[in-house]
mmCIF file of C-alpha atoms and ligand atoms in Angstrom:
data_model
loop_
_atom_site.group_PDB
_atom_site.id
_atom_site.type_symbol
_atom_site.label_atom_id
_atom_site.label_comp_id
_atom_site.label_asym_id
_atom_site.label_seq_id
_atom_site.Cartn_x
_atom_site.Cartn_y
_atom_site.Cartn_z
ATOM 1 C CA UNK Y 1 -0.153 0.085 -0.038
ATOM 2 C CA UNK Y 2 1.787 3.229 -1.228
ATOM 3 C CA UNK Y 3 -1.261 5.609 -0.854
ATOM 4 C CA UNK Y 4 -3.844 5.694 1.735
ATOM 5 C CA UNK Y 5 -7.181 7.502 1.710
ATOM 6 C CA UNK Y 6 -8.830 8.057 5.125
ATOM 7 C CA UNK Y 7 -12.031 9.883 6.109
ATOM 8 C CA UNK Y 8 -10.561 13.254 7.223
ATOM 9 C CA UNK Y 9 -9.127 12.778 10.677
ATOM 10 C CA UNK Y 10 -9.759 14.638 13.968
ATOM 11 C CA UNK Y 11 -7.441 15.621 16.900
ATOM 12 C CA UNK Y 12 -9.121 14.537 20.129
ATOM 13 C CA UNK Y 13 -6.194 16.257 22.096
ATOM 14 C CA UNK Y 14 -4.604 19.640 21.141
ATOM 15 C CA UNK Y 15 -2.911 22.658 22.591
ATOM 16 C CA UNK Y 16 -3.542 25.641 20.489
ATOM 17 C CA UNK Y 17 -2.405 28.405 22.911
ATOM 18 C CA UNK Y 18 -3.306 31.949 22.128
ATOM 19 C CA UNK Y 19 -2.187 35.291 20.268
ATOM 20 C CA UNK Y 20 0.813 34.979 18.012
ATOM 21 C CA UNK Y 21 1.575 31.516 18.940
ATOM 22 C CA UNK Y 22 -1.958 30.308 18.027
ATOM 23 C CA UNK Y 23 -1.560 32.132 14.389
ATOM 24 C CA UNK Y 24 1.736 30.207 14.059
ATOM 25 C CA UNK Y 25 0.616 26.785 14.998
ATOM 26 C CA UNK Y 26 -3.077 26.678 13.756
ATOM 27 C CA UNK Y 27 -2.602 26.291 10.095
ATOM 28 C CA UNK Y 28 -0.508 23.020 10.573
ATOM 29 C CA UNK Y 29 -3.532 21.310 12.400
ATOM 30 C CA UNK Y 30 -6.220 22.849 10.167
ATOM 31 C CA UNK Y 31 -4.369 21.285 7.003
ATOM 32 C CA UNK Y 32 -4.589 17.844 8.448
ATOM 33 C CA UNK Y 33 -7.382 17.654 10.833
ATOM 34 C CA UNK Y 34 -11.068 18.729 10.428
ATOM 35 C CA UNK Y 35 -11.878 19.243 14.200
ATOM 36 C CA UNK Y 36 -10.026 19.130 17.581
ATOM 37 C CA UNK Y 37 -10.663 19.075 21.070
ATOM 38 C CA UNK Y 38 -8.792 22.109 22.380
ATOM 39 C CA UNK Y 39 -7.164 22.074 25.583
ATOM 40 C CA UNK Y 40 -8.053 24.930 28.153
ATOM 41 C CA UNK Y 41 -4.806 25.275 29.853
ATOM 42 C CA UNK Y 42 -4.199 28.942 28.858
ATOM 43 C CA UNK Y 43 -2.781 31.462 31.233
ATOM 44 C CA UNK Y 44 -5.262 32.206 32.826
ATOM 45 C CA UNK Y 45 -7.097 28.949 32.068
ATOM 46 C CA UNK Y 46 -10.710 28.807 30.211
ATOM 47 C CA UNK Y 47 -12.763 28.160 33.046
ATOM 48 C CA UNK Y 48 -16.213 29.351 32.110
ATOM 49 C CA UNK Y 49 -18.478 28.797 29.069
ATOM 50 C CA UNK Y 50 -18.291 32.379 28.170
ATOM 51 C CA UNK Y 51 -14.342 32.230 28.200
ATOM 52 C CA UNK Y 52 -14.373 29.059 26.036
ATOM 53 C CA UNK Y 53 -16.983 30.783 23.471
ATOM 54 C CA UNK Y 54 -14.472 33.787 23.375
ATOM 55 C CA UNK Y 55 -11.318 31.658 22.905
ATOM 56 C CA UNK Y 56 -13.395 29.686 20.324
ATOM 57 C CA UNK Y 57 -13.772 33.032 18.154
ATOM 58 C CA UNK Y 58 -10.103 33.952 18.604
ATOM 59 C CA UNK Y 59 -9.167 30.567 17.047
ATOM 60 C CA UNK Y 60 -11.552 31.042 14.215
ATOM 61 C CA UNK Y 61 -10.354 34.557 13.612
ATOM 62 C CA UNK Y 62 -6.738 33.100 13.279
ATOM 63 C CA UNK Y 63 -7.642 30.496 10.685
ATOM 64 C CA UNK Y 64 -6.327 31.569 7.356
ATOM 65 C CA UNK Y 65 -8.694 32.451 4.658
ATOM 66 C CA UNK Y 66 -9.973 29.497 2.656
ATOM 67 C CA UNK Y 67 -9.093 26.859 5.541
ATOM 68 C CA UNK Y 68 -11.939 25.020 7.293
ATOM 69 C CA UNK Y 69 -11.524 23.820 10.928
ATOM 70 C CA UNK Y 70 -13.878 23.329 13.759
ATOM 71 C CA UNK Y 71 -12.622 23.865 17.309
ATOM 72 C CA UNK Y 72 -14.315 21.790 19.835
ATOM 73 C CA UNK Y 73 -13.946 23.598 23.208
ATOM 74 C CA UNK Y 74 -13.312 22.501 26.600
ATOM 75 C CA UNK Y 75 -13.464 23.844 30.250
ATOM 76 C CA UNK Y 76 -10.653 23.838 32.920
ATOM 77 C CA UNK Y 77 -11.725 22.149 36.030
ATOM 78 C CA UNK Y 78 -10.618 23.890 39.299
ATOM 79 C CA UNK Y 79 -11.765 23.559 42.742
ATOM 80 C CA UNK Y 80 -14.173 26.316 42.266
ATOM 81 C CA UNK Y 81 -16.152 25.039 39.144
ATOM 82 C CA UNK Y 82 -19.958 24.850 40.030
ATOM 83 C CA UNK Y 83 -22.292 22.220 38.395
ATOM 84 C CA UNK Y 84 -24.273 25.402 36.712
ATOM 85 C CA UNK Y 85 -21.192 26.014 34.702
ATOM 86 C CA UNK Y 86 -21.319 22.584 33.254
ATOM 87 C CA UNK Y 87 -25.017 23.021 32.448
ATOM 88 C CA UNK Y 88 -24.154 26.320 30.599
ATOM 89 C CA UNK Y 89 -21.308 24.630 28.821
ATOM 90 C CA UNK Y 90 -23.370 21.792 27.854
ATOM 91 C CA UNK Y 91 -26.168 24.141 26.622
ATOM 92 C CA UNK Y 92 -23.795 25.973 24.393
ATOM 93 C CA UNK Y 93 -23.328 23.176 21.953
ATOM 94 C CA UNK Y 94 -19.732 24.230 21.738
ATOM 95 C CA UNK Y 95 -18.130 23.007 24.837
ATOM 96 C CA UNK Y 96 -17.741 19.352 24.489
ATOM 97 C CA UNK Y 97 -15.809 18.091 27.621
ATOM 98 C CA UNK Y 98 -14.117 19.260 30.801
ATOM 99 C CA UNK Y 99 -10.437 18.890 31.660
ATOM 100 C CA UNK Y 100 -9.195 17.415 34.971
ATOM 101 C CA UNK Y 101 -5.549 18.500 35.632
ATOM 102 C CA UNK Y 102 -4.332 17.430 39.118
ATOM 103 C CA UNK Y 103 -3.073 20.685 40.429
ATOM 104 C CA UNK Y 104 0.674 20.947 39.679
ATOM 105 C CA UNK Y 105 0.864 17.948 37.384
ATOM 106 C CA UNK Y 106 1.776 19.524 34.227
ATOM 107 C CA UNK Y 107 2.266 23.028 32.226
ATOM 108 C CA UNK Y 108 -0.210 25.479 33.542
ATOM 109 C CA UNK Y 109 -1.875 23.279 35.627
ATOM 110 C CA UNK Y 110 -1.478 25.156 38.883
ATOM 111 C CA UNK Y 111 -5.195 26.061 39.005
ATOM 112 C CA UNK Y 112 -6.160 22.362 38.774
ATOM 113 C CA UNK Y 113 -8.040 20.191 41.152
ATOM 114 C CA UNK Y 114 -6.059 19.811 44.497
ATOM 115 C CA UNK Y 115 -8.803 17.236 45.687
ATOM 116 C CA UNK Y 116 -11.125 15.309 43.331
ATOM 117 C CA UNK Y 117 -13.606 14.858 46.240
ATOM 118 C CA UNK Y 118 -14.373 18.553 46.012
ATOM 119 C CA UNK Y 119 -15.726 18.154 42.504
ATOM 120 C CA UNK Y 120 -18.076 15.606 43.232
ATOM 121 C CA UNK Y 121 -21.020 17.699 42.360
ATOM 122 C CA UNK Y 122 -19.451 18.650 38.967
ATOM 123 C CA UNK Y 123 -18.862 14.967 38.194
ATOM 124 C CA UNK Y 124 -22.557 14.356 39.034
ATOM 125 C CA UNK Y 125 -23.824 17.025 36.800
ATOM 126 C CA UNK Y 126 -21.305 15.772 33.819
ATOM 127 C CA UNK Y 127 -22.524 11.999 34.332
ATOM 128 C CA UNK Y 128 -26.123 13.343 34.208
ATOM 129 C CA UNK Y 129 -25.559 15.277 30.931
ATOM 130 C CA UNK Y 130 -23.168 12.728 29.365
ATOM 131 C CA UNK Y 131 -20.143 15.202 29.089
ATOM 132 C CA UNK Y 132 -16.848 13.446 29.017
ATOM 133 C CA UNK Y 133 -14.147 14.207 31.481
ATOM 134 C CA UNK Y 134 -10.861 14.294 30.152
ATOM 135 C CA UNK Y 135 -8.067 13.348 32.501
ATOM 136 C CA UNK Y 136 -4.289 14.287 32.883
ATOM 137 C CA UNK Y 137 -3.602 10.846 34.615
ATOM 138 C CA UNK Y 138 -0.613 11.496 36.761
ATOM 139 C CA UNK Y 139 -0.315 11.883 40.390
ATOM 140 C CA UNK Y 140 1.480 14.737 41.648
ATOM 141 C CA UNK Y 141 2.982 13.279 44.761
ATOM 142 C CA UNK Y 142 6.793 14.046 44.815
ATOM 143 C CA UNK Y 143 7.395 10.798 46.372
ATOM 144 C CA UNK Y 144 6.274 8.946 43.446
ATOM 145 C CA UNK Y 145 8.765 8.204 40.641
ATOM 146 C CA UNK Y 146 7.950 10.401 37.584
ATOM 147 C CA UNK Y 147 7.875 7.195 35.601
ATOM 148 C CA UNK Y 148 5.171 5.469 37.933
ATOM 149 C CA UNK Y 149 2.750 8.582 38.063
ATOM 150 C CA UNK Y 150 0.352 7.271 35.464
ATOM 151 C CA UNK Y 151 0.077 3.709 37.094
ATOM 152 C CA UNK Y 152 -0.381 5.201 40.532
ATOM 153 C CA UNK Y 153 -3.064 7.708 39.356
ATOM 154 C CA UNK Y 154 -5.217 4.668 37.965
ATOM 155 C CA UNK Y 155 -5.043 2.989 41.497
ATOM 156 C CA UNK Y 156 -5.325 5.858 43.828
ATOM 157 C CA UNK Y 157 -7.762 8.405 41.933
ATOM 158 C CA UNK Y 158 -9.209 6.704 38.641
ATOM 159 C CA UNK Y 159 -10.504 3.466 40.118
ATOM 160 C CA UNK Y 160 -12.421 5.251 42.906
ATOM 161 C CA UNK Y 161 -13.564 7.933 40.495
ATOM 162 C CA UNK Y 162 -15.127 5.260 38.246
ATOM 163 C CA UNK Y 163 -16.644 3.545 41.235
ATOM 164 C CA UNK Y 164 -18.354 6.703 42.398
ATOM 165 C CA UNK Y 165 -19.493 7.824 39.088
ATOM 166 C CA UNK Y 166 -20.116 4.452 37.105
ATOM 167 C CA UNK Y 167 -21.630 6.123 34.178
ATOM 168 C CA UNK Y 168 -19.420 9.203 33.893
ATOM 169 C CA UNK Y 169 -17.675 9.051 30.457
ATOM 170 C CA UNK Y 170 -13.966 9.460 30.820
ATOM 171 C CA UNK Y 171 -11.144 9.758 28.449
ATOM 172 C CA UNK Y 172 -7.777 8.932 30.030
ATOM 173 C CA UNK Y 173 -5.711 11.341 28.058
ATOM 174 C CA UNK Y 174 -2.114 10.521 26.378
ATOM 175 C CA UNK Y 175 -1.754 7.024 27.844
ATOM 176 C CA UNK Y 176 1.917 5.907 28.078
ATOM 177 C CA UNK Y 177 2.184 2.680 29.844
ATOM 178 C CA UNK Y 178 1.323 -0.904 29.529
ATOM 179 C CA UNK Y 179 -0.644 -0.576 32.848
ATOM 180 C CA UNK Y 180 -3.018 2.089 31.183
ATOM 181 C CA UNK Y 181 -3.623 0.305 28.105
ATOM 182 C CA UNK Y 182 -4.541 -2.988 30.170
ATOM 183 C CA UNK Y 183 -6.658 -0.910 32.443
ATOM 184 C CA UNK Y 184 -8.693 0.804 29.653
ATOM 185 C CA UNK Y 185 -9.065 -2.481 27.777
ATOM 186 C CA UNK Y 186 -10.656 -4.145 30.757
ATOM 187 C CA UNK Y 187 -12.777 -1.289 31.765
ATOM 188 C CA UNK Y 188 -16.458 -0.533 30.825
ATOM 189 C CA UNK Y 189 -17.170 1.435 27.627
ATOM 190 C CA UNK Y 190 -17.224 4.529 29.528
ATOM 191 C CA UNK Y 191 -13.584 4.784 29.623
ATOM 192 C CA UNK Y 192 -11.525 5.383 26.293
ATOM 193 C CA UNK Y 193 -7.875 6.874 25.849
ATOM 194 C CA UNK Y 194 -6.151 8.906 23.410
ATOM 195 C CA UNK Y 195 -2.623 8.128 22.332
ATOM 196 C CA UNK Y 196 0.021 10.619 20.775
ATOM 197 C CA UNK Y 197 2.140 9.942 17.882
ATOM 198 C CA UNK Y 198 5.405 10.619 19.932
ATOM 199 C CA UNK Y 199 4.432 8.019 22.441
ATOM 200 C CA UNK Y 200 3.871 5.412 19.722
ATOM 201 C CA UNK Y 201 7.161 6.228 18.050
ATOM 202 C CA UNK Y 202 9.522 6.950 20.800
ATOM 203 C CA UNK Y 203 10.721 5.421 24.013
ATOM 204 C CA UNK Y 204 12.578 7.283 26.930
ATOM 205 C CA UNK Y 205 16.009 6.778 25.403
ATOM 206 C CA UNK Y 206 14.845 9.550 22.884
ATOM 207 C CA UNK Y 207 15.416 11.988 25.450
ATOM 208 C CA UNK Y 208 19.017 11.246 26.133
ATOM 209 C CA UNK Y 209 20.297 10.065 22.716
ATOM 210 C CA UNK Y 210 23.934 11.679 22.750
ATOM 211 C CA UNK Y 211 22.918 14.295 25.079
ATOM 212 C CA UNK Y 212 20.072 15.908 26.817
ATOM 213 C CA UNK Y 213 17.066 16.533 24.077
ATOM 214 C CA UNK Y 214 14.650 18.987 25.372
ATOM 215 C CA UNK Y 215 12.278 18.488 22.289
ATOM 216 C CA UNK Y 216 11.594 14.917 23.407
ATOM 217 C CA UNK Y 217 10.461 16.180 26.941
ATOM 218 C CA UNK Y 218 6.869 16.135 27.539
ATOM 219 C CA UNK Y 219 4.345 14.974 30.358
ATOM 220 C CA UNK Y 220 3.532 12.244 30.776
ATOM 221 C CA UNK Y 221 7.290 11.609 29.973
ATOM 222 C CA UNK Y 222 8.210 9.008 27.372
ATOM 223 C CA UNK Y 223 8.436 5.539 29.055
ATOM 224 C CA UNK Y 224 10.634 2.303 28.239
ATOM 225 C CA UNK Y 225 10.315 0.161 25.211
ATOM 226 C CA UNK Y 226 7.821 -2.452 26.600
ATOM 227 C CA UNK Y 227 5.222 0.460 27.354
ATOM 228 C CA UNK Y 228 5.758 1.827 23.934
ATOM 229 C CA UNK Y 229 5.026 -1.536 22.263
ATOM 230 C CA UNK Y 230 1.901 -1.891 24.393
ATOM 231 C CA UNK Y 231 0.657 1.415 22.977
ATOM 232 C CA UNK Y 232 1.332 0.097 19.528
ATOM 233 C CA UNK Y 233 -0.742 -2.959 20.212
ATOM 234 C CA UNK Y 234 -3.573 -0.938 21.622
ATOM 235 C CA UNK Y 235 -3.606 1.785 18.628
ATOM 236 C CA UNK Y 236 -3.559 -0.838 16.078
ATOM 237 C CA UNK Y 237 -5.900 -3.319 17.752
ATOM 238 C CA UNK Y 238 -8.997 -2.142 16.120
ATOM 239 C CA UNK Y 239 -10.528 -1.352 19.564
ATOM 240 C CA UNK Y 240 -12.673 1.873 19.652
ATOM 241 C CA UNK Y 241 -11.484 2.602 23.038
ATOM 242 C CA UNK Y 242 -8.230 3.786 21.846
ATOM 243 C CA UNK Y 243 -8.208 6.859 19.340
ATOM 244 C CA UNK Y 244 -5.823 9.685 18.085
ATOM 245 C CA UNK Y 245 -4.967 12.746 20.227
ATOM 246 C CA UNK Y 246 -1.609 14.415 19.361
ATOM 247 C CA UNK Y 247 -1.210 16.473 22.483
ATOM 248 C CA UNK Y 248 0.769 18.585 20.129
ATOM 249 C CA UNK Y 249 2.103 21.180 22.976
ATOM 250 C CA UNK Y 250 4.058 24.177 21.223
ATOM 251 C CA UNK Y 251 6.444 26.270 23.389
ATOM 252 C CA UNK Y 252 8.769 28.999 22.130
ATOM 253 C CA UNK Y 253 12.215 27.526 21.546
ATOM 254 C CA UNK Y 254 13.735 29.734 24.374
ATOM 255 C CA UNK Y 255 11.394 27.773 26.801
ATOM 256 C CA UNK Y 256 12.248 24.607 25.681
ATOM 257 C CA UNK Y 257 16.004 24.982 25.352
ATOM 258 C CA UNK Y 258 16.459 26.254 28.912
ATOM 259 C CA UNK Y 259 17.997 25.237 32.253
ATOM 260 C CA UNK Y 260 14.241 24.311 33.227
ATOM 261 C CA UNK Y 261 12.621 23.510 29.963
ATOM 262 C CA UNK Y 262 8.858 23.234 29.562
ATOM 263 C CA UNK Y 263 7.133 20.016 28.887
ATOM 264 C CA UNK Y 264 5.508 19.551 25.512
ATOM 265 C CA UNK Y 265 6.269 18.148 21.960
ATOM 266 C CA UNK Y 266 5.033 20.001 18.876
ATOM 267 C CA UNK Y 267 4.062 17.440 16.698
ATOM 268 C CA UNK Y 268 1.296 19.279 14.475
ATOM 269 C CA UNK Y 269 3.276 20.188 11.539
ATOM 270 C CA UNK Y 270 3.705 16.268 10.655
ATOM 271 C CA UNK Y 271 0.991 14.855 13.025
ATOM 272 C CA UNK Y 272 -0.977 12.536 10.685
ATOM 273 C CA UNK Y 273 2.037 11.685 8.743
ATOM 274 C CA UNK Y 274 3.741 10.506 11.960
ATOM 275 C CA UNK Y 275 0.809 8.220 12.965
ATOM 276 C CA UNK Y 276 0.883 6.879 9.357
ATOM 277 C CA UNK Y 277 4.654 5.816 9.927
ATOM 278 C CA UNK Y 278 3.896 4.130 13.152
ATOM 279 C CA UNK Y 279 1.028 2.163 11.829
ATOM 280 C CA UNK Y 280 3.050 1.365 8.587
ATOM 281 C CA UNK Y 281 5.934 -0.019 10.742
ATOM 282 C CA UNK Y 282 3.574 -2.046 12.714
ATOM 283 C CA UNK Y 283 1.763 -3.451 9.468
ATOM 284 C CA UNK Y 284 -1.389 -2.027 10.511
ATOM 285 C CA UNK Y 285 -2.258 0.888 7.930
ATOM 286 C CA UNK Y 286 -5.593 -0.765 7.600
ATOM 287 C CA UNK Y 287 -6.304 0.165 11.178
ATOM 288 C CA UNK Y 288 -5.367 3.958 10.989
ATOM 289 C CA UNK Y 289 -8.590 5.037 9.589
ATOM 290 C CA UNK Y 290 -10.788 3.859 12.677
ATOM 291 C CA UNK Y 291 -8.016 5.186 15.142
ATOM 292 C CA UNK Y 292 -7.611 8.681 13.362
ATOM 293 C CA UNK Y 293 -11.311 9.173 11.821
ATOM 294 C CA UNK Y 294 -13.984 7.201 13.477
ATOM 295 C CA UNK Y 295 -13.407 6.061 17.142
ATOM 296 C CA UNK Y 296 -12.985 9.482 18.597
ATOM 297 C CA UNK Y 297 -16.017 10.911 16.719
ATOM 298 C CA UNK Y 298 -18.124 7.890 18.030
ATOM 299 C CA UNK Y 299 -16.972 8.409 21.641
ATOM 300 C CA UNK Y 300 -17.748 12.022 21.552
ATOM 301 C CA UNK Y 301 -21.259 11.393 19.649
ATOM 302 C CA UNK Y 302 -20.372 13.533 16.949
ATOM 303 C CA UNK Y 303 -20.644 12.514 13.203
ATOM 304 C CA UNK Y 304 -17.771 11.199 11.105
ATOM 305 C CA UNK Y 305 -16.326 13.818 8.644
ATOM 306 C CA UNK Y 306 -17.428 13.734 5.127
ATOM 307 C CA UNK Y 307 -14.237 14.528 3.393
ATOM 308 C CA UNK Y 308 -11.168 12.642 2.919
ATOM 309 C CA UNK Y 309 -7.254 12.848 3.209
ATOM 310 C CA UNK Y 310 -4.971 11.165 1.166
ATOM 311 C CA UNK Y 311 -1.486 10.067 2.185
ATOM 312 C CA UNK Y 312 1.428 8.545 0.158
ATOM 313 C CA UNK Y 313 4.476 6.725 1.135
ATOM 314 C CA UNK Y 314 6.934 9.509 0.140
ATOM 315 C CA UNK Y 315 9.422 10.779 2.524
ATOM 316 C CA UNK Y 316 8.649 14.364 3.548
ATOM 317 C CA UNK Y 317 11.147 16.796 5.317
ATOM 318 C CA UNK Y 318 9.834 18.597 8.212
ATOM 319 C CA UNK Y 319 11.056 22.109 8.077
ATOM 320 C CA UNK Y 320 13.350 23.684 10.747
ATOM 321 C CA UNK Y 321 12.295 26.855 12.308
ATOM 322 C CA UNK Y 322 14.256 29.962 11.990
ATOM 323 C CA UNK Y 323 17.031 29.343 14.663
ATOM 324 C CA UNK Y 324 17.347 33.270 15.163
ATOM 325 C CA UNK Y 325 13.723 33.555 16.306
ATOM 326 C CA UNK Y 326 13.677 32.338 19.869
ATOM 327 C CA UNK Y 327 9.661 32.630 19.968
ATOM 328 C CA UNK Y 328 9.063 30.000 17.507
ATOM 329 C CA UNK Y 329 8.324 26.478 18.447
ATOM 330 C CA UNK Y 330 10.480 23.621 17.065
ATOM 331 C CA UNK Y 331 8.305 20.875 15.521
ATOM 332 C CA UNK Y 332 9.253 17.177 16.215
ATOM 333 C CA UNK Y 333 11.481 15.855 13.478
ATOM 334 C CA UNK Y 334 12.556 19.434 12.321
ATOM 335 C CA UNK Y 335 15.214 18.896 9.760
ATOM 336 C CA UNK Y 336 14.668 15.331 9.554
ATOM 337 C CA UNK Y 337 12.021 13.016 7.425
ATOM 338 C CA UNK Y 338 8.997 11.320 8.009
ATOM 339 C CA UNK Y 339 8.208 8.535 5.712
ATOM 340 C CA UNK Y 340 4.594 9.525 4.717
ATOM 341 C CA UNK Y 341 3.134 12.798 3.529
ATOM 342 C CA UNK Y 342 -0.097 14.384 2.333
ATOM 343 C CA UNK Y 343 -0.605 13.336 -1.150
ATOM 344 C CA UNK Y 344 -0.920 16.769 -2.864
ATOM 345 C CA UNK Y 345 2.577 17.542 -1.793
ATOM 346 C CA UNK Y 346 1.442 20.596 0.431
ATOM 347 C CA UNK Y 347 1.973 18.641 3.707
ATOM 348 C CA UNK Y 348 4.439 21.128 5.100
ATOM 349 C CA UNK Y 349 3.488 24.657 5.528
HETATM 350 O O1 LIG P 401 3.829 17.763 27.861
HETATM 351 C C1 LIG P 401 2.839 18.340 28.094
HETATM 352 N N1 LIG P 401 2.668 19.602 27.617
HETATM 353 N N2 LIG P 401 1.887 17.774 28.619
HETATM 354 C C2 LIG P 401 0.889 18.307 29.263
HETATM 355 O O2 LIG P 401 0.114 17.598 29.816
HETATM 356 C C3 LIG P 401 0.587 19.757 28.798
HETATM 357 C C4 LIG P 401 1.322 20.266 27.781
HETATM 358 C C5 LIG P 401 1.424 21.663 27.521
HETATM 359 O O3 LIG P 401 0.453 22.299 27.811
HETATM 360 O O4 LIG P 401 2.621 22.227 27.297
HETATM 361 ZN ZN1 LIG P 402 -2.118 17.935 26.652
#
């Protein structure tokens, strides 16, 4: 198979940022994906329906003429979020989910939940309305090794949450471990998971190859090879519980190449191509359409896209950004190649 035509894919986990950076990164996603679930971890976070609708307008205003793209908005859950806000979000028709960051777990998560018990009335309302809860599933307990934070979160927080709210619909975001794969597989259909391209393609060695490589640092951090191969198995299994979410998370170069570099891998400029490469290597290209274009929409109870995207097995070079401009984000594989490209040859902006 040298070409592959898919129902146009969607990205079920994306960071678009705001202002200049939003305008820089949005075209890469809109070129590939029809829709994306847009993360609310701005500074300050997107906490209310009004803020989500205003952010949505800024995204649409940043879209270059002639491109179409539908941002699917989310709210950022804080200790102060009220069930009324969930009702307003649901009624808006534009807010599709609520994001649960444990306070301090990752970039711009300091306003996150300090104790999930406080959010019980919110979870109750979401369960009633069928609104998905998107979870950054890592404990913040400094006594827990960073490579174990996802597995410990499942035991300490996710299992009790699912017990207390058995029909709450949950996406465990950007899973990175064999433990998470197994847990999602064995759970009821109320639980699904997104998987990034970088966690399918790289293990933790990538962060240390010949030196410290900040552009491979993200949260949850890359794990060892046995976990990567469990993720490949899950993504290519045909199970509708696993679907595409890039977690493309751009930061200005100066914030990555620093003594305390930010977490986040900017994969949008080659996102679907990287997934095609991962599925191709696993001899599972026939499973890419379900993972990229159908299972996520089904979970979110949205229609499949009507148009298509054709990929071809031709190496594409991911452009480097101007090394003199410290504000630009550096894409994954910048200056290197990906083995698939979008068929009309315009894969790279
Ligand atoms: O690596 C990450 N970057 N993980 C996250 O959870 C947040 C994201 C970001 O916003 O930069
Ligand atoms: Zn994210």
